[in-house]
C-alpha positions as semicolon CSV with decimal commas, in nm:
position;residue;x (nm);y (nm);z (nm)
1;S;-2,658;7,107;-3,373
2;C;-2,647;6,982;-3,019
3;K;-2,311;6,887;-2,818
4;V;-2,287;6,487;-2,779
5;A;-1,983;6,286;-2,678
6;P;-1,916;5,916;-2,572
7;I;-1,823;6,000;-2,174
8;P;-2,119;6,000;-1,913
9;G;-2,218;6,340;-1,827
10;E;-2,206;6,548;-2,135
11;T;-2,617;6,520;-2,248
12;K;-2,832;6,614;-1,902
13;I;-3,140;6,744;-2,097
14;W;-3,361;6,637;-2,414
15;Q;-3,230;6,770;-2,739
16;Y;-3,443;6,825;-3,068
17;I;-3,336;6,843;-3,354
18;T;-3,496;6,934;-3,658
19;L;-3,431;6,696;-3,933
20;F;-3,741;6,769;-4,164
21;R;-4,047;6,996;-4,087
22;N;-4,251;6,703;-3,898
23;I;-3,900;6,478;-3,771
24;Y;-3,693;6,522;-3,546
25;L;-3,419;6,331;-3,399
26;V;-3,413;6,350;-3,013
27;D;-3,085;6,292;-2,821
28;S;-3,101;6,232;-2,441
29;P;-2,902;6,155;-2,225
30;G;-2,750;5,776;-2,200
31;V;-2,732;5,544;-1,936
32;V;-2,506;5,279;-1,927
33;V;-2,658;5,035;-1,664
34;D;-2,381;4,916;-1,395
35;T;-2,458;4,578;-1,407
36;A;-2,436;4,350;-1,096
37;G;-2,115;4,106;-1,235
38;D;-1,949;4,398;-1,370
39;T;-1,575;4,409;-1,175
40;E;-1,427;4,807;-1,137
41;T;-1,205;4,738;-1,429
42;D;-1,536;4,687;-1,665
43;S;-1,726;4,979;-1,539
44;V;-1,461;5,184;-1,663
45;L;-1,374;5,015;-1,985
46;K;-1,737;5,040;-2,067
47;G;-1,742;5,433;-1,987
48;V;-1,952;5,458;-1,718
49;V;-1,683;5,602;-1,520
50;R;-1,423;5,927;-1,676
51;A;-1,093;5,789;-1,691
52;E;-1,030;6,238;-1,514
53;R;-1,200;6,094;-1,175
54;L;-1,005;5,771;-1,129
55;E;-0,778;5,785;-0,840
56;T;-0,514;5,523;-1,014
57;P;-0,604;5,557;-1,387
58;E;-0,256;5,323;-1,459
59;D;-0,415;5,041;-1,321
60;F;-0,671;4,976;-1,613
61;V;-0,401;4,983;-1,848
62;E;-0,329;4,640;-1,848
63;A;-0,697;4,552;-1,864
64;I;-0,730;4,719;-2,250
65;L;-0,392;4,619;-2,338
66;A;-0,541;4,331;-2,314
67;R;-0,788;4,321;-2,523
68;V;-0,628;4,547;-2,781
69;K;-0,407;4,424;-3,032
70;P;-0,042;4,523;-3,010
71;E;-0,063;4,661;-3,391
72;H;-0,338;4,872;-3,341
73;V;-0,161;4,999;-2,977
74;A;0,165;5,066;-3,177
75;A;0,011;5,203;-3,490
76;K;-0,218;5,474;-3,212
77;Y;0,101;5,595;-3,022
78;G;0,393;5,547;-3,308
79;L;0,555;5,328;-3,104
80;P;0,753;5,008;-3,265
81;A;0,504;4,694;-3,332
82;K;0,785;4,377;-3,238
83;D;0,898;4,473;-2,868
84;G;0,741;4,810;-2,820
85;W;0,689;4,745;-2,449
86;K;0,744;4,540;-2,190
87;S;0,509;4,577;-1,927
88;T;0,275;4,850;-1,868
89;T;0,444;5,060;-1,677
90;D;0,686;5,094;-1,934
91;F;0,430;5,136;-2,212
92;L;0,309;5,433;-1,998
93;E;0,604;5,562;-2,033
94;T;0,705;5,538;-2,334
95;I;0,346;5,730;-2,431
96;A;0,403;5,977;-2,209
97;T;0,804;6,070;-2,268
98;N;0,629;6,087;-2,658
99;A;0,374;6,291;-2,573
100;G;0,596;6,547;-2,371
101;R;0,393;6,476;-2,089
102;L;0,694;6,531;-1,755
103;L;0,668;6,605;-1,443
104;K;0,927;6,812;-1,263
105;G;1,319;6,650;-1,309
106;G;1,191;6,457;-1,671
107;E;1,037;6,238;-1,523
108;P;0,733;6,085;-1,718
109;C;0,362;6,140;-1,564
110;I;0,217;5,766;-1,561
111;R;-0,086;5,935;-1,443
112;T;-0,211;6,179;-1,762
113;A;-0,098;5,841;-2,020
114;A;-0,315;5,640;-1,848
115;I;-0,585;5,868;-1,879
116;T;-0,481;5,938;-2,253
117;V;-0,498;5,554;-2,315
118;I;-0,836;5,524;-2,084
119;N;-0,979;5,816;-2,338
120;D;-0,923;5,627;-2,650
121;F;-1,028;5,286;-2,536
122;Q;-1,386;5,525;-2,440
123;R;-1,365;5,643;-2,801
124;G;-1,256;5,377;-3,054
125;R;-0,977;5,525;-3,115
126;L;-0,804;5,224;-2,988
127;P;-0,991;4,943;-3,186
128;H;-1,077;4,630;-3,038
129;Y;-1,430;4,394;-3,046
130;V;-1,628;4,178;-2,742
131;A;-1,715;3,854;-2,862
132;P;-2,080;3,716;-2,863
133;P;-2,202;3,499;-2,561
134;E;-2,163;3,147;-2,629
135;L;-2,543;3,028;-2,635
136;K;-2,610;2,736;-2,356
137;E;-2,536;2,412;-2,466
138;D;-2,818;2,247;-2,333
139;K;-3,082;2,482;-2,570
140;K;-3,110;2,325;-2,888
141;P;-3,299;2,507;-3,137
142;S;-3,651;2,281;-3,107
143;Q;-3,871;2,170;-3,422
144;P;-4,204;2,270;-3,382
145;E;-4,438;2,021;-3,263
146;I;-4,750;1,905;-3,524
147;S;-5,078;1,797;-3,312
148;K;-5,188;1,478;-3,354
149;D;-5,540;1,614;-3,498
150;V;-5,388;1,759;-3,800
151;K;-5,392;1,589;-4,104
152;M;-5,101;1,571;-4,341
153;M;-5,222;1,677;-4,718
154;E;-5,000;1,688;-5,037
155;Q;-5,046;1,994;-5,224
156;D;-4,988;2,013;-5,555
157;L;-4,862;2,381;-5,571
158;D;-4,845;2,432;-5,933
159;A;-5,242;2,393;-5,973
160;I;-5,246;2,718;-5,713
161;G;-5,419;3,016;-5,869
162;E;-5,446;2,875;-6,242
163;E;-5,809;2,947;-6,206
164;N;-5,677;3,326;-6,242
165;L;-5,457;3,255;-6,453
166;K;-5,738;3,194;-6,754
167;H;-5,827;3,346;-7,002
168;K;-6,064;3,356;-7,301
169;D;-5,865;3,296;-7,623
170;D;-6,136;3,257;-7,915
171;D;-5,884;3,287;-8,212
172;G;-5,600;3,105;-8,022
173;D;-5,307;3,289;-8,103
174;G;-5,194;3,311;-7,752
175;V;-5,362;3,681;-7,668
176;D;-5,703;3,715;-7,439
177;D;-5,918;3,861;-7,673
178;D;-6,183;4,012;-7,392
179;V;-5,986;4,273;-7,255
180;K;-6,187;4,602;-7,289
181;T;-6,093;4,941;-7,050
182;D;-6,394;5,250;-7,022
183;G;-6,550;5,047;-7,365
184;K;-6,281;5,077;-7,545
185;E;-6,094;4,745;-7,674
186;L;-5,717;4,750;-7,563
187;K;-5,469;4,622;-7,789
188;E;-5,451;4,224;-7,799
189;T;-5,304;4,142;-7,420
190;P;-5,052;3,885;-7,398
191;V;-5,230;3,548;-7,235
192;L;-5,028;3,421;-6,923
193;K;-4,979;3,046;-6,937
């Protein structure tokens, strides 16, 4: 067995797992590419950055709430489905209070609640999906071009291969009479028509 996690930096070296005698599964350190067009929010939500290392993780919770359906969020954290929270801050305060994450004086710790929500999003505990990118409208599937040098011919597809299906049937009983193997005559074989 090997240690794996959906967070960056867990797998540091290649790990080999023997599945069968000569078949191995190789777990290598994964690299999530931070593309040039990504915002800081995109990088956090992709899991490129660990939530614990963010200075203000609460800034990214609003983007998560925009991507995940409210009923999934409510079910995960045990909140009422209708009117569960008024704002992102209210949402984080409710989660911190319910989890018992309080600062001195009984104030809810918004930072740890935000880290919890980000971790749940990155690890797939908050169900969400991303729609595939739209195809460009100017690109349409093209039909293959037929060269002018090629002549079109019609073929009788029913006739193809008939020469391979003809068998010798001398007595007209619908069975090939010449089927023999190793000098021994076999039982009659039906003729394919």
